[in-house]
Coordinates of C-alpha atoms and ligand atoms in Angstrom, one line a residue:
X877 CA -10.9 -10.6 -19.2
X878 CA -6.9 -10.8 -17.8
X879 CA -4.3 -11.4 -21.1
X880 CA -1.8 -14.8 -20.2
X881 CA 1.3 -14.9 -20.8
X882 CA 1.6 -19.2 -21.9
X883 CA 4.6 -20.7 -22.9
X884 CA 5.6 -24.1 -25.0
X885 CA 4.4 -26.2 -23.2
X886 CA 1.1 -24.7 -21.9
X887 CA 2.2 -23.5 -18.6
X888 CA 1.8 -19.9 -16.8
X889 CA 4.7 -17.2 -17.5
X890 CA 5.5 -14.3 -14.9
X891 CA 8.0 -12.1 -16.1
X892 CA 9.7 -13.6 -18.0
X893 CA 9.5 -17.3 -15.8
X894 CA 7.9 -20.4 -16.0
X895 CA 5.5 -20.3 -13.0
X896 CA 5.2 -24.5 -12.3
X897 CA 9.0 -24.5 -12.4
X898 CA 9.2 -21.4 -10.1
X899 CA 7.0 -23.6 -7.8
X900 CA 9.1 -26.7 -8.2
X901 CA 12.2 -24.9 -8.1
X902 CA 11.0 -23.2 -4.1
X903 CA 8.0 -24.9 -3.2
X904 CA 4.7 -22.9 -2.4
X905 CA 3.1 -21.5 -1.4
X906 CA 5.0 -19.4 -2.9
X907 CA 5.1 -15.1 -3.5
X908 CA 6.4 -13.9 -7.2
X909 CA 6.9 -10.5 -8.0
X910 CA 7.7 -8.7 -11.5
X911 CA 11.0 -6.2 -10.5
X912 CA 10.3 -5.3 -14.0
X913 CA 6.4 -4.4 -13.8
X914 CA 7.0 -1.8 -9.9
X915 CA 10.2 0.1 -12.1
X916 CA 7.4 0.0 -14.8
X917 CA 5.1 1.9 -12.6
X918 CA 7.7 4.3 -10.8
X919 CA 9.1 5.1 -14.3
X920 CA 4.9 6.5 -15.1
X921 CA 5.1 8.9 -11.9
X922 CA 8.4 9.7 -12.9
X923 CA 6.9 10.8 -16.2
X924 CA 3.2 11.5 -15.3
X925 CA 4.2 13.7 -12.3
X926 CA 7.4 14.4 -11.0
X927 CA 9.1 15.4 -14.3
X928 CA 5.9 17.0 -15.8
X929 CA 4.9 18.9 -12.0
X930 CA 7.6 21.6 -9.8
X931 CA 8.3 20.8 -6.7
X932 CA 6.2 17.4 -7.4
X933 CA 7.1 14.4 -4.4
X934 CA 6.0 10.2 -5.2
X935 CA 6.5 7.9 -2.3
X936 CA 5.9 4.9 -2.3
X937 CA 3.4 3.7 0.8
X938 CA 6.1 0.9 2.0
X939 CA 2.6 -0.8 4.2
X940 CA 1.9 -1.7 1.0
X941 CA 4.5 -4.6 0.2
X942 CA 8.1 -3.5 2.0
X943 CA 11.0 -5.9 1.9
X944 CA 14.2 -4.5 2.3
X945 CA 14.6 -5.7 -2.1
X946 CA 11.5 -3.6 -2.3
X947 CA 12.9 -0.6 -0.6
X948 CA 15.8 -0.6 -2.6
X949 CA 14.2 -0.6 -6.1
X950 CA 11.8 2.1 -5.5
X951 CA 14.2 4.5 -3.9
X952 CA 16.6 3.6 -6.9
X953 CA 13.9 4.7 -9.1
X954 CA 13.7 8.2 -7.2
X955 CA 10.4 8.0 -4.6
X956 CA 10.4 7.8 -0.9
X957 CA 9.6 5.7 1.0
X958 CA 6.0 6.2 3.2
X959 CA 6.0 4.1 6.7
X960 CA 3.9 3.7 9.6
X961 CA 5.7 2.0 12.2
X962 CA 9.3 1.5 13.6
X963 CA 9.8 -1.4 11.9
X964 CA 9.5 0.3 8.7
X965 CA 12.2 3.3 9.4
X966 CA 14.6 0.0 10.5
X967 CA 13.4 -1.5 7.2
X968 CA 13.9 0.4 5.0
X969 CA 17.1 2.0 6.6
X970 CA 18.8 -1.2 6.5
X971 CA 17.9 -1.2 2.8
X972 CA 19.7 1.6 2.8
X973 CA 17.3 4.8 2.3
X974 CA 18.4 7.8 2.6
X975 CA 16.2 9.0 6.1
X976 CA 15.3 12.9 4.8
X977 CA 13.1 10.7 2.1
X978 CA 11.3 9.0 3.9
X979 CA 7.5 10.6 5.8
X980 CA 7.0 8.9 9.2
X981 CA 3.0 8.0 9.2
X982 CA 0.4 6.4 11.5
X983 CA -1.6 7.4 13.7
X984 CA -0.7 6.2 17.0
X985 CA 2.8 5.9 16.5
X986 CA 4.9 5.0 20.2
X987 CA 7.4 7.7 22.0
X988 CA 10.2 4.5 21.0
X989 CA 9.2 4.7 17.3
X990 CA 8.8 8.6 17.1
X991 CA 12.6 9.2 19.2
X992 CA 13.7 5.9 16.7
X993 CA 12.9 9.1 13.9
X994 CA 14.4 11.5 15.9
X995 CA 17.5 10.6 15.9
X996 CA 17.6 8.3 12.2
X997 CA 16.7 11.9 11.1
X998 CA 13.1 10.9 9.4
X999 CA 13.0 14.1 6.6
X1000 CA 9.0 14.2 7.4
X1001 CA 6.7 13.2 10.2
X1002 CA 2.9 13.1 9.4
X1003 CA 1.1 14.0 12.6
X1004 CA -1.8 12.5 12.8
X1005 CA -3.6 14.4 16.4
X1006 CA -3.2 16.7 19.1
X1007 CA -1.7 13.7 21.8
X1008 CA 1.6 13.0 18.8
X1009 CA 2.0 16.4 17.8
X1010 CA 3.0 16.7 21.7
X1011 CA 5.1 13.8 21.4
X1012 CA 7.3 14.4 18.4
X1013 CA 7.7 18.0 19.9
X1014 CA 9.3 17.0 23.1
X1015 CA 10.6 13.6 21.7
X1016 CA 12.7 16.5 18.9
X1017 CA 13.7 19.0 22.3
X1018 CA 15.0 16.6 24.3
X1019 CA 17.1 15.3 20.8
X1020 CA 17.8 19.1 20.4
X1021 CA 16.9 18.6 16.7
X1022 CA 13.7 20.5 15.0
X1023 CA 11.3 18.1 12.2
X1024 CA 9.8 18.8 9.1
X1025 CA 5.9 18.3 10.0
X1026 CA 3.1 18.1 8.2
X1027 CA -0.9 17.5 9.8
X1028 CA -2.9 14.9 8.4
X1029 CA -6.4 17.0 8.4
X1030 CA -9.7 14.5 8.0
X1031 CA -11.9 16.2 5.0
X1032 CA -15.2 14.3 5.8
X1033 CA -15.5 13.3 2.5
X1034 CA -17.0 9.7 1.7
X1035 CA -15.0 7.8 -1.2
X1036 CA -16.1 5.2 -2.5
X1037 CA -14.5 2.1 -1.3
X1038 CA -15.0 -0.8 1.0
X1039 CA -16.0 0.8 4.7
X1040 CA -12.5 -0.5 6.2
X1041 CA -10.4 1.4 3.9
X1042 CA -12.0 4.6 3.2
X1043 CA -10.6 6.5 5.6
X1044 CA -11.2 10.1 4.6
X1045 CA -14.9 10.2 6.2
X1046 CA -15.4 12.8 9.2
X1047 CA -15.9 9.6 12.0
X1048 CA -12.3 8.2 10.6
X1049 CA -9.8 7.1 13.5
X1050 CA -7.5 9.1 11.0
X1051 CA -6.4 13.1 10.9
X1052 CA -7.2 15.9 12.4
X1053 CA -10.7 16.9 12.4
X1054 CA -11.5 20.3 9.6
X1055 CA -13.3 22.4 12.4
X1056 CA -12.1 25.8 13.3
X1057 CA -11.0 25.7 17.1
X1058 CA -9.7 22.5 17.2
X1059 CA -7.8 22.5 13.7
X1060 CA -6.8 26.4 14.2
X1061 CA -5.5 25.4 18.1
X1062 CA -3.5 22.0 17.3
X1063 CA -1.9 24.1 14.2
X1064 CA -0.9 27.5 16.4
X1065 CA 1.0 24.9 18.0
X1066 CA 3.0 23.7 15.7
X1067 CA 3.1 27.3 14.9
X1068 CA 5.0 28.5 17.9
X1069 CA 7.3 25.0 18.5
X1070 CA 10.8 25.4 18.4
X1071 CA 11.0 21.7 17.5
X1072 CA 8.8 21.9 15.3
X1073 CA 9.0 22.8 11.3
X1074 CA 5.0 22.5 10.0
X1075 CA 5.3 22.4 6.4
X1076 CA 1.9 21.9 6.0
X1077 CA -0.8 19.7 5.3
X1078 CA -1.6 15.7 3.9
X1079 CA -5.0 13.8 3.6
X1080 CA -6.1 10.2 2.4
X1081 CA -9.7 9.7 1.2
X1082 CA -9.4 5.7 0.3
X1083 CA -7.9 2.9 -1.2
X1084 CA -8.6 0.9 -3.9
X1085 CA -10.8 3.8 -5.8
X1086 CA -11.8 3.8 -9.3
X1087 CA -12.7 7.7 -9.4
X1088 CA -10.7 11.0 -8.8
X1089 CA -14.0 12.3 -7.1
X1090 CA -13.6 12.1 -3.8
X1091 CA -9.2 13.4 -4.0
X1092 CA -10.8 16.4 -6.0
X1093 CA -13.5 16.9 -3.2
X1094 CA -10.5 16.3 -0.8
X1095 CA -8.8 18.6 -2.3
X1096 CA -11.5 21.2 -2.2
X1097 CA -11.6 20.9 1.4
X1098 CA -7.9 21.2 2.0
X1099 CA -7.7 24.3 -0.4
X1100 CA -10.9 26.0 1.1
X1101 CA -9.2 25.4 5.4
X1102 CA -5.3 26.7 3.6
X1103 CA -7.8 29.9 2.5
X1104 CA -9.1 30.3 5.5
X1105 CA -6.1 29.3 8.3
X1106 CA -3.9 32.0 5.6
X1107 CA -6.1 34.9 7.1
X1108 CA -6.6 33.7 10.6
X1109 CA -2.9 32.5 12.1
X1110 CA -0.8 33.8 8.9
X1111 CA -0.2 30.5 7.7
X1112 CA 0.5 29.2 4.4
X1113 CA 1.5 25.5 3.4
X1114 CA 5.3 24.1 1.7
X1115 CA 4.0 21.3 1.6
X1116 CA 0.2 19.7 0.5
X1117 CA 0.1 15.9 0.9
X1118 CA -2.4 14.2 -1.3
X1119 CA -2.3 10.7 -0.5
X1120 CA -2.3 7.4 -2.1
X1121 CA -5.5 5.4 -3.0
X1122 CA -5.2 4.7 -6.6
X1123 CA -7.2 1.9 -7.6
X1124 CA -5.7 -1.4 -10.2
X1125 CA -7.6 -4.2 -11.5
X1126 CA -8.3 -7.2 -9.7
X1127 CA -11.5 -8.6 -11.4
X1128 CA -12.5 -7.6 -15.1
X1129 CA -14.4 -4.8 -14.7
X1130 CA -12.4 -3.0 -12.3
X1131 CA -9.1 -1.0 -14.3
X1132 CA -5.7 -0.1 -12.8
X1133 CA -6.1 4.0 -13.2
X1134 CA -4.1 6.5 -15.2
X1135 CA -2.3 8.3 -12.8
X1136 CA -2.5 11.4 -14.6
X1137 CA -6.9 11.1 -14.2
X1138 CA -5.7 11.8 -10.7
X1139 CA -2.5 14.0 -10.2
X1140 CA -3.1 16.2 -13.0
X1141 CA -6.9 17.6 -12.2
X1142 CA -5.5 17.8 -8.8
X1143 CA -2.3 19.6 -9.9
X1144 CA -4.4 22.4 -12.0
X1145 CA -6.4 23.2 -9.7
X1146 CA -3.1 23.8 -7.1
X1147 CA -2.1 26.1 -9.7
X1148 CA -4.9 28.3 -10.3
X1149 CA -5.9 28.2 -6.4
X1150 CA -2.4 29.6 -5.9
X1151 CA -2.2 32.0 -8.4
X1152 CA -5.4 33.3 -7.0
X1153 CA -3.5 33.5 -4.0
X1154 CA -0.6 34.9 -4.8
X1155 CA 1.0 32.8 -3.2
X1156 CA 3.7 30.1 -4.2
X1157 CA 3.3 26.5 -5.4
X1158 CA 4.3 24.4 -2.6
X1159 CA 5.8 20.9 -2.9
X1160 CA 3.1 18.5 -3.3
X1161 CA 4.0 14.2 -2.4
X1162 CA 1.4 11.9 -3.2
X1163 CA 1.6 8.8 -1.6
X1164 CA 0.9 5.8 -4.4
X1165 CA 1.4 2.0 -2.3
X1166 CA -1.8 -0.6 -3.9
X1167 CA -0.6 1.2 -7.6
X1168 CA 2.6 0.5 -7.5
X1169 CA 2.7 -3.1 -6.0
X1170 CA -0.8 -5.8 -6.9
X1171 CA -0.2 -5.8 -10.1
X1172 CA 3.7 -6.8 -10.3
X1173 CA 2.5 -9.9 -7.7
X1174 CA 1.2 -13.5 -7.9
X1175 CA 0.9 -16.5 -5.2
X1176 CA 1.5 -19.7 -6.7
X1177 CA -0.6 -22.9 -4.4
X1178 CA 0.0 -26.1 -4.9
X1179 CA -3.4 -27.7 -5.1
X1180 CA -5.1 -30.2 -2.3
X1181 CA -8.4 -31.5 -2.2
X1182 CA -11.1 -30.6 -4.4
X1183 CA -14.5 -31.5 -2.5
X1184 CA -17.7 -31.9 -4.9
X1185 CA -20.5 -31.3 -3.1
X1186 CA -22.9 -32.6 -6.5
X1187 CA -25.3 -29.2 -7.4
X1188 CA -24.3 -27.0 -4.0
X1189 CA -20.4 -26.0 -5.3
X1190 CA -16.6 -27.0 -5.6
X1191 CA -13.7 -26.1 -3.3
X1192 CA -10.7 -26.4 -4.3
X1193 CA -8.5 -26.3 -1.6
X1194 CA -4.5 -24.9 -1.5
X1195 CA -2.1 -24.8 0.8
X1196 CA -2.2 -21.3 1.7
X1197 CA -5.0 -19.0 2.4
X1198 CA -5.9 -16.8 4.6
X1199 CA -3.0 -16.6 6.5
X1200 CA -1.1 -15.0 3.3
X1201 CA -3.4 -13.1 1.9
X1202 CA -6.1 -12.0 4.3
X1203 CA -7.5 -9.8 1.9
X1204 CA -10.9 -11.7 1.5
X1205 CA -11.7 -12.7 4.8
X1206 CA -11.1 -8.9 5.5
X1207 CA -13.0 -7.4 3.2
X1208 CA -14.2 -9.5 0.6
X1209 CA -11.6 -8.5 -1.7
X1210 CA -12.2 -10.4 -5.3
X1211 CA -9.3 -12.6 -7.3
X1212 CA -8.3 -14.2 -10.6
X1213 CA -7.3 -17.2 -10.7
X1214 CA -5.9 -19.7 -13.9
X1215 CA -4.0 -23.3 -12.9
X1216 CA -0.6 -22.2 -13.9
X1217 CA -0.3 -25.8 -15.4
X1218 CA -2.6 -26.1 -18.1
X1219 CA -3.3 -22.7 -18.5
X1220 CA -4.2 -22.4 -22.3
X1221 CA -7.3 -25.3 -21.6
X1222 CA -10.4 -23.0 -21.3
X1223 CA -12.4 -22.8 -17.8
X1224 CA -14.6 -25.2 -17.7
X1225 CA -15.3 -25.8 -14.1
X1226 CA -17.0 -23.7 -11.4
X1227 CA -14.6 -23.5 -7.8
X1228 CA -14.2 -22.0 -4.6
X1229 CA -11.2 -21.4 -4.1
X1230 CA -10.3 -21.8 -0.3
X1231 CA -7.7 -22.1 2.2
X1232 CA -6.3 -24.9 4.7
X1233 CA -7.1 -23.0 8.3
X1234 CA -9.6 -23.8 10.7
X1235 CA -12.1 -21.1 9.6
X1236 CA -15.1 -21.7 7.3
X1237 CA -14.2 -17.6 6.1
X1238 CA -11.1 -18.5 5.0
X1239 CA -11.5 -18.3 1.1
X1240 CA -9.4 -17.1 -1.4
X1241 CA -12.0 -16.8 -4.0
X1242 CA -15.7 -17.3 -3.8
X1243 CA -16.1 -19.0 -7.2
X1244 CA -13.9 -18.6 -11.0
X1245 CA -13.8 -20.9 -13.2
X1246 CA -10.7 -23.3 -13.9
X1247 CA -9.3 -25.9 -16.1
X1248 CA -12.0 -28.6 -15.3
X1249 CA -9.6 -31.0 -15.7
X1250 CA -8.2 -29.1 -12.4
X1251 CA -6.5 -32.2 -9.9
X1252 CA -4.5 -31.9 -6.8
X1253 CA -1.2 -31.3 -7.3
X1254 CA -1.4 -28.9 -10.1
X1255 CA -0.6 -25.2 -9.8
X1256 CA -2.8 -22.9 -9.5
X1257 CA -1.9 -19.3 -9.7
X1258 CA -3.2 -16.5 -8.0
X1259 CA -3.4 -12.9 -10.2
X1260 CA -2.9 -9.5 -8.6
X1261 CA -1.8 -10.5 -4.6
X1262 CA 1.8 -8.0 -4.7
X1263 CA -0.2 -5.7 -2.5
X1264 CA -1.5 -5.9 0.8
X1265 CA -0.6 -9.9 0.7
X1266 CA 3.0 -10.5 1.9
X1267 CA 3.1 -7.3 4.8
X1268 CA -0.3 -8.8 5.8
X1269 CA 0.6 -12.5 6.3
X1270 CA -0.1 -14.1 9.9
X1271 CA 0.9 -17.4 11.1
X1272 CA -2.3 -18.2 12.1
X1273 CA -2.4 -21.8 12.4
X1274 CA 1.5 -21.8 13.0
X1275 CA 1.1 -21.4 9.0
X1276 CA 5.2 -20.5 7.8
X1277 CA 5.1 -17.6 6.1
X1278 CA 5.8 -18.1 1.6
X1279 CA 8.9 -17.2 0.3
X1280 CA 8.7 -14.7 -1.9
X1281 CA 11.1 -14.0 -5.4
X1282 CA 11.2 -11.4 -7.6
X1283 CA 11.8 -12.1 -11.5
X1284 CA 13.2 -10.1 -14.0
X1285 CA 13.0 -10.8 -17.6
X1286 CA 12.6 -14.5 -16.8
X1287 CA 15.8 -15.4 -14.1
X1288 CA 14.5 -15.4 -10.6
X1289 CA 15.9 -15.1 -6.8
X1290 CA 15.0 -15.7 -3.7
X1291 CA 14.6 -12.5 -1.8
X1292 CA 12.7 -13.7 1.3
X1293 CA 13.3 -17.6 2.3
X1294 CA 10.4 -19.3 4.0
X1295 CA 9.3 -19.2 7.2
X1296 CA 10.2 -22.7 8.7
X1297 CA 8.2 -24.1 12.1
X1298 CA 11.3 -23.4 13.9
X1299 CA 11.2 -19.9 12.5
X1300 CA 7.6 -19.2 14.3
X1301 CA 9.0 -21.1 17.9
X1302 CA 12.2 -18.3 17.9
X1303 CA 10.6 -16.6 20.6
X1304 CA 9.4 -18.2 23.1
X1305 CA 11.2 -18.6 25.9
X1306 CA 11.5 -22.6 26.3
Ligands
LIG470 C1 -2.2 7.7 4.8 C2 -1.8 6.9 3.4 N1 -1.2 7.1 2.5 C3 -0.6 6.2 1.0 C4 -1.6 4.6 1.5 C5 -1.4 3.8 -0.4 O1 -2.6 3.5 -0.4 P1 -2.7 3.0 -1.7 O2 -1.7 1.6 -1.5 O3 -3.8 2.2 -2.0 O4 -2.1 3.9 -2.5 C6 -2.3 4.7 2.7 C7 -3.2 3.3 2.7 O5 -4.1 2.7 4.1 C8 -2.3 5.8 3.1 O6 -3.5 5.5 4.5

């Protein structure tokens, strides 16, 4: 059961702020992000990983939720940034992030994006494939620079998550095959290049993982590969990147995992491997995204039409939907919600929360109990929308993207203004 913070008016509070007042002040749909929760997660990473281990490094996977504000907050807390496009790097630069702390990911970086990253001295590239490695090499050479590169290896591990967020299987579009002839050719190329400083390897098994077994299995595979490569090519990595994927609680039955339950056994294993092999401990990276931002965000909607189909179901339609949160239609993600202005009224009515788009699949929550007095005009709060919502939002049906408000200790400030109809045609040649 989710614990709710309810004030004397019976309104739901989040980050110390009255959510009903936020909805009145900024309109709906509205993303609300609690700065303190983001900072809290960053500090937990510092305590249980960065300060605990020598050579530990954490980068926030900013694809989860990227704004100038968020980039600034997480980097001020001592994390680096994982980016996957020129646009994400551009945003980070606008936030004043030290580019040396940026890692550039992606499975098909364009030449323009790589050039932009090289010109701006981005700290590390994670090369996903041979084509990309050659492209990075050529562009760095042209610029007369040497760039640091980690190679992304497909560990061939099936993670227990939805297939669209499982990335470590052998059939994945991501990463270099661990097959000897192929990986050795690619590693050798990187070792021989004068424009590339090959630092090591990266893997990412998938997202929203509730258990550490896939990470541990993938680590074993990478350590075996490191051992083989050392004897076959004489290469010893100075960096090892364990990716992200640490799960959070969206609904009952799920947990927000303890990061140390993943990092402690992995660090123990890496340390013992290095001792046995007689090699120095590499710099070890993690890339949490959702774990930092998901639970720190909520979305507020206004309830519109309520359609009761006797003995079948009741549809509760809100003024947003798949454009601001496509996760249900993408991978049947589940959420919890409460009527924010009736937060102390017990959930006595079962509804399907749907959006306003011309798609039957435009569903936010298939089935949830809400206050039985729910009516049009009420404010509905959907929880744990801080990751892969704002960053995945679209303008489907020409619906403007919501504003994003940051709250901290009861104080609110507008971080991203609401998109307008005019914004949506600014790129059109009239
Ligand atoms: C390479 C890489 N690192 C980190 C992440 C972050 O994953 P999560 O938000 O589940 O921590 C992703 C997510 O897709 C990823 O592809």
